[in-house]
Short mmCIF file of C-alpha atoms in Angstrom, two decimals:
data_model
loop_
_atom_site.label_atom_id
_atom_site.label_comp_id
_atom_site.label_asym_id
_atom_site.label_seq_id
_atom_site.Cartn_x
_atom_site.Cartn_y
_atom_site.Cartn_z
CA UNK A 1 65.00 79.16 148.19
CA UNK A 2 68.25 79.49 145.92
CA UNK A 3 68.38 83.47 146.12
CA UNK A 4 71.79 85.01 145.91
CA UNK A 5 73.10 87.98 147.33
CA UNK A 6 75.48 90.29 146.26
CA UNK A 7 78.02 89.02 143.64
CA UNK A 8 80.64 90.06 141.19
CA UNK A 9 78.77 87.97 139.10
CA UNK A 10 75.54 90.02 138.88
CA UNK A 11 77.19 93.12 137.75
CA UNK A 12 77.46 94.48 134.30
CA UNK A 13 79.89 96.10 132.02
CA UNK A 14 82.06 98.46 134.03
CA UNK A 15 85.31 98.22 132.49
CA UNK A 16 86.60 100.27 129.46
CA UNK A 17 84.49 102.22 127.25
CA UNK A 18 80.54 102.64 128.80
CA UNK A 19 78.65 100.60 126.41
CA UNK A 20 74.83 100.86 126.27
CA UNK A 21 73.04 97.98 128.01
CA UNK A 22 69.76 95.87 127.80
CA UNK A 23 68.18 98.55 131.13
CA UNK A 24 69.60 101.81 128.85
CA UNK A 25 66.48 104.52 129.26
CA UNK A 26 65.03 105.30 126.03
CA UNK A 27 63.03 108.68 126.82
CA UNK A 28 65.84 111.15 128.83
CA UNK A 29 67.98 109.95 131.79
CA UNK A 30 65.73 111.20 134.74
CA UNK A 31 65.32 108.22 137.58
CA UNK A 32 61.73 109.91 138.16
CA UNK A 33 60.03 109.69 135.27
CA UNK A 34 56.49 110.86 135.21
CA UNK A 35 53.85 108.64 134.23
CA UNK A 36 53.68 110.16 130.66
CA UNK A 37 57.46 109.88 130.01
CA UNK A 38 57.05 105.83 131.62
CA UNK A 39 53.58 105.29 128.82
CA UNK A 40 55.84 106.78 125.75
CA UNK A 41 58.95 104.16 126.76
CA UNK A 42 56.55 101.43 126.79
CA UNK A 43 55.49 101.94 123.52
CA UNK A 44 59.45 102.65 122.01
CA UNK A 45 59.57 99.20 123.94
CA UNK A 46 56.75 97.25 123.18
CA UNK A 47 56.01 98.44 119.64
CA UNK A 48 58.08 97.19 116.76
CA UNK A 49 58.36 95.74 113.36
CA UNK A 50 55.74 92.52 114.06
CA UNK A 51 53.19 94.42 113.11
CA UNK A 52 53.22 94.35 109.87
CA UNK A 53 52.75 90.89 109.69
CA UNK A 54 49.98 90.76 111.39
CA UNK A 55 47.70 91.19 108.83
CA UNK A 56 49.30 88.72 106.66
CA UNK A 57 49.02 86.55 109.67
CA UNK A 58 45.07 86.92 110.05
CA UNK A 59 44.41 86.21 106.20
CA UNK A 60 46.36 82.77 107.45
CA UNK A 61 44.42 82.00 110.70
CA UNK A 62 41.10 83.99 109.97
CA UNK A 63 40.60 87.64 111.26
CA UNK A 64 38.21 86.44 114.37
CA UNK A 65 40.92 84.00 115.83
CA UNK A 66 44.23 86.47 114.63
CA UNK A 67 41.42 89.30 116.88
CA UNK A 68 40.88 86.53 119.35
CA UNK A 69 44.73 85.06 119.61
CA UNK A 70 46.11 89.20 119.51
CA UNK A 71 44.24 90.07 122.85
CA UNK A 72 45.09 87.13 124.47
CA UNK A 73 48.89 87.05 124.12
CA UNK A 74 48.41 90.48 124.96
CA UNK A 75 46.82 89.80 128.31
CA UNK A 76 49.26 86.90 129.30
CA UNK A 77 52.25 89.15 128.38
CA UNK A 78 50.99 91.74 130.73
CA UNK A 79 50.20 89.48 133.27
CA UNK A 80 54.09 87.86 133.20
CA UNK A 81 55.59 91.59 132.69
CA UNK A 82 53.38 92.48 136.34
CA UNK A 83 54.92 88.74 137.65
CA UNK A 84 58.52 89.71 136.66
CA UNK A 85 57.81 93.31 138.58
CA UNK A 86 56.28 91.56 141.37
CA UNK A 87 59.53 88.79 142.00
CA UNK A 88 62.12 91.75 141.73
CA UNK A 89 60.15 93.72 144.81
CA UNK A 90 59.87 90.54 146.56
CA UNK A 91 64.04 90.32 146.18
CA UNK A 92 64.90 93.68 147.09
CA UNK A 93 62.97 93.64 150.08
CA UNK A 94 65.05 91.07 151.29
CA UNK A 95 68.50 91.94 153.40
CA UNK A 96 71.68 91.54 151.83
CA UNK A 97 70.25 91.73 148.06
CA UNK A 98 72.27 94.01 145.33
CA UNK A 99 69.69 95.94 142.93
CA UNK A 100 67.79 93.90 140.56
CA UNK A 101 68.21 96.52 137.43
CA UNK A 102 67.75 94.09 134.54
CA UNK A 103 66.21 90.56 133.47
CA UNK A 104 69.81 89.10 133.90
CA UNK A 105 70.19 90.16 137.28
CA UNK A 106 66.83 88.47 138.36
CA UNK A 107 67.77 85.20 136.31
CA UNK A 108 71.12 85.65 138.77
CA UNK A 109 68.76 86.30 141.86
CA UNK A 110 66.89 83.78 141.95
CA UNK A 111 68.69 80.72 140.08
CA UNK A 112 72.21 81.83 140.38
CA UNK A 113 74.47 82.02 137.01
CA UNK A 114 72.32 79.29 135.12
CA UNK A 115 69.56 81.55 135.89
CA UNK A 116 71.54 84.32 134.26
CA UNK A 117 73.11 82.24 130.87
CA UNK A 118 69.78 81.11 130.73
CA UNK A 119 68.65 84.84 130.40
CA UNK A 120 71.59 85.78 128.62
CA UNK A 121 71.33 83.04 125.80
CA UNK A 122 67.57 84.18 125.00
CA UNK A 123 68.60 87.82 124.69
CA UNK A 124 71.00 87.25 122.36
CA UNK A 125 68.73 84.90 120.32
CA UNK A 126 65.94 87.48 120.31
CA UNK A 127 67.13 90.65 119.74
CA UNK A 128 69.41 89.07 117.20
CA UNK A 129 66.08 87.75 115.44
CA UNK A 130 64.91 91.42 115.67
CA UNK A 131 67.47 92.05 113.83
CA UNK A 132 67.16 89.54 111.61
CA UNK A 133 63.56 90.36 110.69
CA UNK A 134 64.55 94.03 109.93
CA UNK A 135 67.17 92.99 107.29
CA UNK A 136 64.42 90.85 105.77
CA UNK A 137 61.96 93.30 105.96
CA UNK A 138 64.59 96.13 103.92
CA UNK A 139 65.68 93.66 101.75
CA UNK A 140 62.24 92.53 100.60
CA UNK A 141 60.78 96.12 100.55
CA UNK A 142 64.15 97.35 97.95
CA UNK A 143 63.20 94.35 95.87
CA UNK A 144 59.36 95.21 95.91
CA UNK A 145 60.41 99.01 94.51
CA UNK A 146 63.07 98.52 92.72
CA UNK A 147 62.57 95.36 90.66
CA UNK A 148 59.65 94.37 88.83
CA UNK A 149 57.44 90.91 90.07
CA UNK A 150 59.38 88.77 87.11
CA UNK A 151 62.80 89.88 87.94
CA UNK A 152 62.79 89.22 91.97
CA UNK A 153 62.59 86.04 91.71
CA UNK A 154 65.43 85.68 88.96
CA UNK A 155 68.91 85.25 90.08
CA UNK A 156 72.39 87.24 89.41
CA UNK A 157 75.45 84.88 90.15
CA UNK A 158 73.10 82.72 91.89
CA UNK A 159 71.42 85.56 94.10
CA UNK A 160 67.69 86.93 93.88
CA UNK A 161 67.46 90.63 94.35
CA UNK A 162 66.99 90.77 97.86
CA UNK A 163 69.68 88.90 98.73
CA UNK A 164 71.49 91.38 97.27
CA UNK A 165 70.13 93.97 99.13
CA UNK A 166 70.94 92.18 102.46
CA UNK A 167 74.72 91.73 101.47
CA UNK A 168 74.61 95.82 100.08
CA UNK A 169 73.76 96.66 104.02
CA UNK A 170 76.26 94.31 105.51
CA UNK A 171 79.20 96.65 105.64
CA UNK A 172 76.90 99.49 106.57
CA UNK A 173 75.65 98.08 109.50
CA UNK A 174 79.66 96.95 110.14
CA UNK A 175 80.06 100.75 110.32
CA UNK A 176 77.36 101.61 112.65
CA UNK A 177 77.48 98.45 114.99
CA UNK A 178 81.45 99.58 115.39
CA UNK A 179 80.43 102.63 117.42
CA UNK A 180 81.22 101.82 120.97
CA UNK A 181 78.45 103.14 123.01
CA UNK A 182 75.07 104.00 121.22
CA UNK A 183 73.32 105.99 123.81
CA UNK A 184 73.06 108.94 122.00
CA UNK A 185 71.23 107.00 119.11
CA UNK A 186 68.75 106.40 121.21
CA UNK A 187 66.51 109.45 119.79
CA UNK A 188 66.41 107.73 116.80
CA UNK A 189 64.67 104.92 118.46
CA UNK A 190 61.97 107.30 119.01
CA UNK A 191 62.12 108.83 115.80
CA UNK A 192 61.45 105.29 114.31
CA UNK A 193 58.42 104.66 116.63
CA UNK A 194 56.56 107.94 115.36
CA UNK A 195 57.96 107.22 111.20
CA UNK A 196 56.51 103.90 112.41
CA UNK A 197 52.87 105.13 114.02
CA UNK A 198 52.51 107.61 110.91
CA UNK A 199 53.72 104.65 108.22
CA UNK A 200 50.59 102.37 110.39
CA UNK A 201 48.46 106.03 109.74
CA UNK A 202 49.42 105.54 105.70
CA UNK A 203 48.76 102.40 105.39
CA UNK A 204 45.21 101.93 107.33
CA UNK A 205 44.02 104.73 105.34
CA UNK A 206 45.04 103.39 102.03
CA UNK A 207 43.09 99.92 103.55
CA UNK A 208 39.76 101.91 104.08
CA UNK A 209 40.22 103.45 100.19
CA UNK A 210 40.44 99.85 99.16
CA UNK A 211 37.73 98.51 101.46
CA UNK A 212 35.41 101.21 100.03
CA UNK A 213 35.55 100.04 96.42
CA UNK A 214 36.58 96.32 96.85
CA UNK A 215 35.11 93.96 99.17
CA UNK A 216 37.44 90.31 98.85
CA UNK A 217 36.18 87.41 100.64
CA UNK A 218 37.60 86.80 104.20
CA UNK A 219 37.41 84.01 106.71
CA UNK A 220 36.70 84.09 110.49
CA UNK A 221 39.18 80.93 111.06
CA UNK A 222 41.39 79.60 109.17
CA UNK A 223 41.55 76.45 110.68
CA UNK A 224 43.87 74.59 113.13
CA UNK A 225 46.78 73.90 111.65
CA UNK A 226 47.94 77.86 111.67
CA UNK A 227 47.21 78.17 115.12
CA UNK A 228 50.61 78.04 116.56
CA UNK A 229 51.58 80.03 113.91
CA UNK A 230 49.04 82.87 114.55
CA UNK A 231 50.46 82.64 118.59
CA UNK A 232 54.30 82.83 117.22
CA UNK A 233 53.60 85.92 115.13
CA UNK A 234 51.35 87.53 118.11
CA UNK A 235 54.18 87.41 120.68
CA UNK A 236 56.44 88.75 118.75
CA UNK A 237 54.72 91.78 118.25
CA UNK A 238 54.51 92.56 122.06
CA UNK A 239 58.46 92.76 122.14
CA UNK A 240 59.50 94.46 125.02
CA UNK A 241 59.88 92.61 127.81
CA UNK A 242 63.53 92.80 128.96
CA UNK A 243 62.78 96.21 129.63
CA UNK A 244 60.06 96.19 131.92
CA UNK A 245 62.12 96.28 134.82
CA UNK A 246 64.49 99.55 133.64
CA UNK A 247 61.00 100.99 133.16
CA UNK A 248 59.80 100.39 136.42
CA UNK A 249 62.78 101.34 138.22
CA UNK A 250 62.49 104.83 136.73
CA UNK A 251 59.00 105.59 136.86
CA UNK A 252 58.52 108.06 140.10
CA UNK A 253 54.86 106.54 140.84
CA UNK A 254 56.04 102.75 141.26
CA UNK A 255 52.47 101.64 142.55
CA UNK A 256 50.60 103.26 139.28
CA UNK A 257 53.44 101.42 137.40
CA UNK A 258 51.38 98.32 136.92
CA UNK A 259 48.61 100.20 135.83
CA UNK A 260 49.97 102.55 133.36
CA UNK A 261 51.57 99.57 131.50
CA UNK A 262 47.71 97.70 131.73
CA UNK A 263 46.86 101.02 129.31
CA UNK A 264 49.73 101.00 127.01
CA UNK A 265 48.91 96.97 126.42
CA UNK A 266 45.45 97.91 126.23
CA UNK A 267 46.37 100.79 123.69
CA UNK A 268 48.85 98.71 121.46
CA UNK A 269 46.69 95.64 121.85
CA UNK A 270 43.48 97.52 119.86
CA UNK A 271 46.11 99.48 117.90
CA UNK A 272 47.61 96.24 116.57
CA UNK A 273 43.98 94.25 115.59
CA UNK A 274 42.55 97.42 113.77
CA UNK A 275 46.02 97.18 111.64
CA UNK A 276 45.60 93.58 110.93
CA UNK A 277 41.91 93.01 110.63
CA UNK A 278 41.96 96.36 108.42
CA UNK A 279 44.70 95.06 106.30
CA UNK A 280 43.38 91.44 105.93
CA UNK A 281 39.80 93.18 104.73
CA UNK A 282 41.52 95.55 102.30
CA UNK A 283 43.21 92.72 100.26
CA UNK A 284 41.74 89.65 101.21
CA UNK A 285 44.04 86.55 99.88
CA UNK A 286 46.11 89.02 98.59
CA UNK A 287 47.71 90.04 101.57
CA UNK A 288 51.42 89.84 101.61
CA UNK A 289 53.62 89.11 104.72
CA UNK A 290 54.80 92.80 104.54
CA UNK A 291 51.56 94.88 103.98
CA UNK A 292 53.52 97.72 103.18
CA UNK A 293 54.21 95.84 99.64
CA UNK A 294 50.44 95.74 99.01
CA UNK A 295 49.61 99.76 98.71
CA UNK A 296 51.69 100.20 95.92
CA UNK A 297 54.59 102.37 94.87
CA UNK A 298 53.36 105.92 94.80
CA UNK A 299 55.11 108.50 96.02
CA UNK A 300 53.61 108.57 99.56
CA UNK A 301 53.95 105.09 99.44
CA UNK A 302 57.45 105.13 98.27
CA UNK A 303 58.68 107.54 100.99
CA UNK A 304 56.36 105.34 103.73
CA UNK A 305 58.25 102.15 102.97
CA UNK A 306 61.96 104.00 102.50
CA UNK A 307 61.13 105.80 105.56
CA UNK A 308 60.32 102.42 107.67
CA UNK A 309 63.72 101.03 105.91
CA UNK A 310 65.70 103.54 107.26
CA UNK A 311 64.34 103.84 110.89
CA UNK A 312 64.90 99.81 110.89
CA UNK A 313 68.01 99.99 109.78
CA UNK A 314 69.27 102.17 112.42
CA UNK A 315 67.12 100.11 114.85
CA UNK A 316 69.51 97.54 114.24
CA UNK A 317 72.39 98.51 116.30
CA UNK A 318 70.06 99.56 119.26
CA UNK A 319 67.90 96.28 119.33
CA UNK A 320 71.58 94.58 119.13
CA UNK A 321 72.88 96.74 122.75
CA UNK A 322 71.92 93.98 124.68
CA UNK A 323 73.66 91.45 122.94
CA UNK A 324 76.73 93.31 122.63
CA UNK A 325 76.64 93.74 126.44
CA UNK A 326 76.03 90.17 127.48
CA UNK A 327 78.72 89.22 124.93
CA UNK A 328 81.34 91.58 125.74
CA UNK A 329 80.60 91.25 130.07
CA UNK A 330 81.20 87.28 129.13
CA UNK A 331 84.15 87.41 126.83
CA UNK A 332 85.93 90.59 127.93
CA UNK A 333 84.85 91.46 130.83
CA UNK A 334 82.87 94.65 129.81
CA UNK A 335 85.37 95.96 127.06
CA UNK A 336 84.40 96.72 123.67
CA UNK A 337 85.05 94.03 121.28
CA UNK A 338 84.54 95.10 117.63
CA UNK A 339 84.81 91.26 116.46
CA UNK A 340 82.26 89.94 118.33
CA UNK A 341 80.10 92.75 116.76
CA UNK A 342 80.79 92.10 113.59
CA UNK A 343 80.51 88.33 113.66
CA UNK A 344 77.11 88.71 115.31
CA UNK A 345 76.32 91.24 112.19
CA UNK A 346 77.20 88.57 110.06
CA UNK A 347 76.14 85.82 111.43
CA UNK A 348 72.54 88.05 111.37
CA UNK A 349 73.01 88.43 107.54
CA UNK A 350 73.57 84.81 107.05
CA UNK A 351 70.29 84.12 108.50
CA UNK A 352 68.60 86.63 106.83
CA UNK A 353 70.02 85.35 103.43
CA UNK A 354 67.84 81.99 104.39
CA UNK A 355 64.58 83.33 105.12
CA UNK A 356 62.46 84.92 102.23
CA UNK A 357 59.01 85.46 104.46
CA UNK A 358 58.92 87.89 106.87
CA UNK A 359 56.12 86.84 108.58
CA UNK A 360 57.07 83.37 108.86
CA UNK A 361 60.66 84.23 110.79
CA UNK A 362 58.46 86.60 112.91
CA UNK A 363 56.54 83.43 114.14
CA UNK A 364 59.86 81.49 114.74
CA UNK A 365 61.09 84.00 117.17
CA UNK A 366 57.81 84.39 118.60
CA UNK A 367 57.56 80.74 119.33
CA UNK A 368 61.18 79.91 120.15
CA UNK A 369 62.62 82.49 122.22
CA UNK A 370 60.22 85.40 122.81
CA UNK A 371 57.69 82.52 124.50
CA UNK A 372 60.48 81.68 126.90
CA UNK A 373 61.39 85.42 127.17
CA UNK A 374 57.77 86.31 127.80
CA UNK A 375 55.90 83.84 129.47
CA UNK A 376 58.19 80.96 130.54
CA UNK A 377 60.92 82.43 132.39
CA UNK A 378 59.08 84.78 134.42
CA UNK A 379 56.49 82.44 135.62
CA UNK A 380 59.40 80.09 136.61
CA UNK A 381 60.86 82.80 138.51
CA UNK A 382 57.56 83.70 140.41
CA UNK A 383 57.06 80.17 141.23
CA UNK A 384 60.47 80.17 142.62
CA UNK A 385 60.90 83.13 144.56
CA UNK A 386 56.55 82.55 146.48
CA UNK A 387 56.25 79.47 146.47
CA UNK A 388 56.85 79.49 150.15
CA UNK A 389 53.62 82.12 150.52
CA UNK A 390 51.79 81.90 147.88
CA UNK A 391 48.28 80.94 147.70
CA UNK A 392 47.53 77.32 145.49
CA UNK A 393 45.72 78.78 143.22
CA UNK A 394 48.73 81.15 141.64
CA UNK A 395 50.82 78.71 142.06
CA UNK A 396 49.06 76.63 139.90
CA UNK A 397 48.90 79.37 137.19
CA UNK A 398 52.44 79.68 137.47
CA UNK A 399 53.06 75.99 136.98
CA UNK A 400 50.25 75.80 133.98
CA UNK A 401 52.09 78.97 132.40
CA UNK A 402 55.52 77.13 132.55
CA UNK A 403 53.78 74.21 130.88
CA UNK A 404 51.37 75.65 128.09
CA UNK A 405 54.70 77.91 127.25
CA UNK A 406 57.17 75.02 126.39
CA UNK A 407 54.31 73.03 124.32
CA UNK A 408 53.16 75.81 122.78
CA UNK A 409 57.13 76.98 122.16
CA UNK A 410 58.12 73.54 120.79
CA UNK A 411 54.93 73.03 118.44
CA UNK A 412 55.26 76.62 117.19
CA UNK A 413 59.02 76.33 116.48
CA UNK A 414 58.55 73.22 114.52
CA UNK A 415 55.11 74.53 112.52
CA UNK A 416 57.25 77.79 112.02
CA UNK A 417 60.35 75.87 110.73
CA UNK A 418 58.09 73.54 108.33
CA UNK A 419 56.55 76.86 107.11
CA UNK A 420 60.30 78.15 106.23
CA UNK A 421 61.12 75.30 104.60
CA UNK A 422 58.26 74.45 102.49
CA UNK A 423 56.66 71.74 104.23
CA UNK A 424 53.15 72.14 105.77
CA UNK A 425 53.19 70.74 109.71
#
C-alpha cells in the first residue's frame, strides 16, 4: 500500500540546539491535556490574522455567499482535519510503524520521502505567507496612522510609506528570528490570540455604532467572477491544520477529540461571519482590506491596531518554527542555521514589498498552498492508506475532494494573482 516503517528519515531535529518544531504544544507541556486546554489550542491554532479580511472580502463577493462560502470551507476543513486524524490511527495500529507526531511524518508514512518534501515544501510556503501577510498587515496599518491619505501613496527615494515600514522591521525580526529555540515565546502566541479576540470585540462594536446611524447599501452576491477569490480568503482564515495531529496526540480523551474540534470550528466558524457580515454592513463599499483602517484613529483605536501590530510581529518568528525546522533537518541535519533564517526573513520582506492588499495575498495563500495543505493532501492520504476497506462511497469523496481542490487551487491562484497585479480574471 506504500506505508513505511520506521526510518531515519521520518525523524526530526535531534542534533544541536532543541529548536521548536511544527507539533511544539502551544498551551503547557502536559501529554494529557484536558478537553478545555485541547479547545483553547485549537483556537491559538486555527484563529489568525485572515480575519480581518473577511469583511473586505464579503463587500467583494456579497455578504450571503462570503456567509454561505465561510461555513462551507469551514465544514470541509473539519471534515479533512477528522480524515488526517483518522489515516494516522489507521498507521499506528499497524506493526512495525514509528509514531506519526506531525503532518511530515504522515506524508513519510504513507508516500515515503516525496510524501514528506511534498509536505515539507507547502509548510514552508504557508507559514512563510503567514508571515508575509503580517508584515503587510503592520506596514499598511503604520502608514494608515502615521501618514495622511495624500502622502501614502507618494514616494521617498522611490518608496511609499509602507514600504518603508516593512524594511524598518527587517532587522528587527533578524534579531528575534536569530533566537535558537522559541518555545518559551510561545505565551505570547496566546497573548496575541486574546489582544486579537478583544481587537475583533473593538472593532464589532464600533460596526454596530456605525450601523446604528448609517445604513450603506450592500449586496447578497457579488457575482461570479470573485468566487474563487471569496474561497482563497475563507481557507486561509481556518489556518491550523499542521497542528491537528500534535493536538490530538495530547488531548487525554482521544475519542471526544473529534468532537471538541467539531465545536471550536463551529465556534470560530459563527465568530468569523458575524465579523465580516458586521463589518461589510458598517461601511458598505467602503470597506477596506484591513477593517481595522476603517474605525478611525482614536485612541482606543490607536492602541487596538498598535496592539494587533505588535502581537503579529512577534507571531512572526513562531508561525516561521516550522519552516526553520524543515529547513534546518534538510540542510543541517537539525542544527541551527542563522542564514537560512535570515534569508527566509528576507526573502519574506521582498514579497511583502510587492503586495499592497492584504486581502488579496490572503486569497493567494488560501488558494495555492493552504488548499493543498487543507483539503488536498489529506484526502490523498485517506484514499491511500483505505482504499483497500473502504466503502465506495468515501472513496469517491476522497477522489472528488482531490479533484475540486486542484481546480479550485489553480483557478484561485490565477484570479488571486490577476487581482495583485491589476488585471481582472
Amino acid at each position: 500500500m506504500g506505508f513505511r516503517k520506521n526510518d531515519n528519515e521520518a525523524g526530526s531535529s535531534s542534533h544541536s540546539i532543541p529548536i521548536a518544531r511544527e507539533d511544539t504544544p502551544l498551551v503547557g507541556k502536559s501529554k494529557q491535556s484536558s478537553q478545555f486546554k485541547t479547545l483553547a489550542n485549537i483556537f491559538i491554532a486555527v484563529v489568525g490574522s485572515g480575519v480581518l479580511g473577511l469583511p473586505y472580502t464579503f463587500m467583494k463577493s456579497g455578504w450571503l455567499f462570503g456567509v454561505f462560502t465561510l461555513f462551507s470551507i469551514a465544514l470541509l476543513t473539519y471534515y479533512c482535519m477528522m480524515l488526517l486524524v483518522y489515516t494516522r490511527r489507521k498507521l499506528e495500529s499497524l506493526n512495525g510503524y514509528s509514531k506519526i507526531n506531525s503532518f511530515g511524518d504522515l506524508g513519510f508514512s504513507v508516500c515515503g520521502s516525496i510524501g514528506r518534501l511534498s509536505v515539507d515544501i507547502m509548510i514552508i510556503l504557508s507559514q512563510a505567507g503567514f508571515c508575509v501577510s503580517y508584515m503587510i498587515f503592520i506596514s499598511n496599518t503604520f502608514a494608515h496612522l502615521l501618514n495622511s491619505t495624500s502622502s501614502q501613496a507618494q514616494t521617498y527615494w522611490g518608496l511609499t510609506p509602507n514600504k518603508w515600514y516593512i524594511w524598518a522591521v527587517f532587522p528587527l525580526q533578524l534579531g528575534v528570528n536569530a533566537i535558537p529555540t522559541l518555545t518559551h515565546l510561545a505565551p505570547l502566541s496566546i497573548f496575541a490570540d486574546i489582544v486579537q479576540l478583544g481587537a475583533m470585540g473593538v472593532v464589532m462594536g464600533k460596526d454596530a455604532i456605525v450601523i446604528a446611524h448609517n445604513k450603506p447599501v450592500v449586496q447578497a452576491f457579488g457575482g461570479w467572477n470573485v468566487i474563487f477569490y471569496c474561497i482563497g480568503v475563507c481557507t486561509y482564515s481556518f489556518e491550523g491544520i499542521g497542528m491537528v495531529l500534535p493536538l490530538e496526540t495530547e488531548t487525554k480523551n482521544k475519542k471526544g477529540y473529534g468532537l471538541v474540534l467539531g465545536l471550536a470550528m463551529g465556534m470560530i466558524s459563527f465568530l468569523y461571519a458575524l465579523f465580516g457580515v458586521m463589518g461589510y454592513l458598517a461601511f458598505g463599499n467602503e470597506t477596506r482590506d484591513i477593517i481595522t483602517t476603517n474605525i478611525g484613529t482614536g485612541i482606543i483605536s490607536t492602541l487596538v491596531q498598535l496592539g494587533l501590530c505588535i502581537n503579529l510581529f512577534f507571531s512572526c518568528p513562531l508561525m516561521m518554527n516550522p519552516v526553520y525546522e524543515v529547513l534546518e533537518r534538510r540542510l543541517t541535519q537539525g542544527c541551527y542555521n542563522l542564514w537560512a533564517r535570515w534569508l527566509m526573513i528576507l526573502g519574506v520582506c521582498l514579497v511583502a514589498l510587492m503586495v499592497p492588499n492584504f486581502a488579496d495575498f490572503l486569497s493567494l495563500v488560501g488558494s495555492s498552498v493552504c488548499i493543498a495543505l487543507g483539503f488536498v493532501f489529506p484526502a490523498l492520504f485517506h484514499f491511500i492508506v483505505f482504499k483497500d476497506e473502504a466503502s465506495l462511497g468515501k472513496l469517491v469523496l476522497d477522489g472528488a475532494i482531490v479533484v475540486i481542490g486542484i481546480l479550485l487551487g489553480v483557478s484561485g491562484t490565477y484570479t488571486s494573482l490577476m487581482e495583485i497585479f491589476g488585471t481582472k480574471a
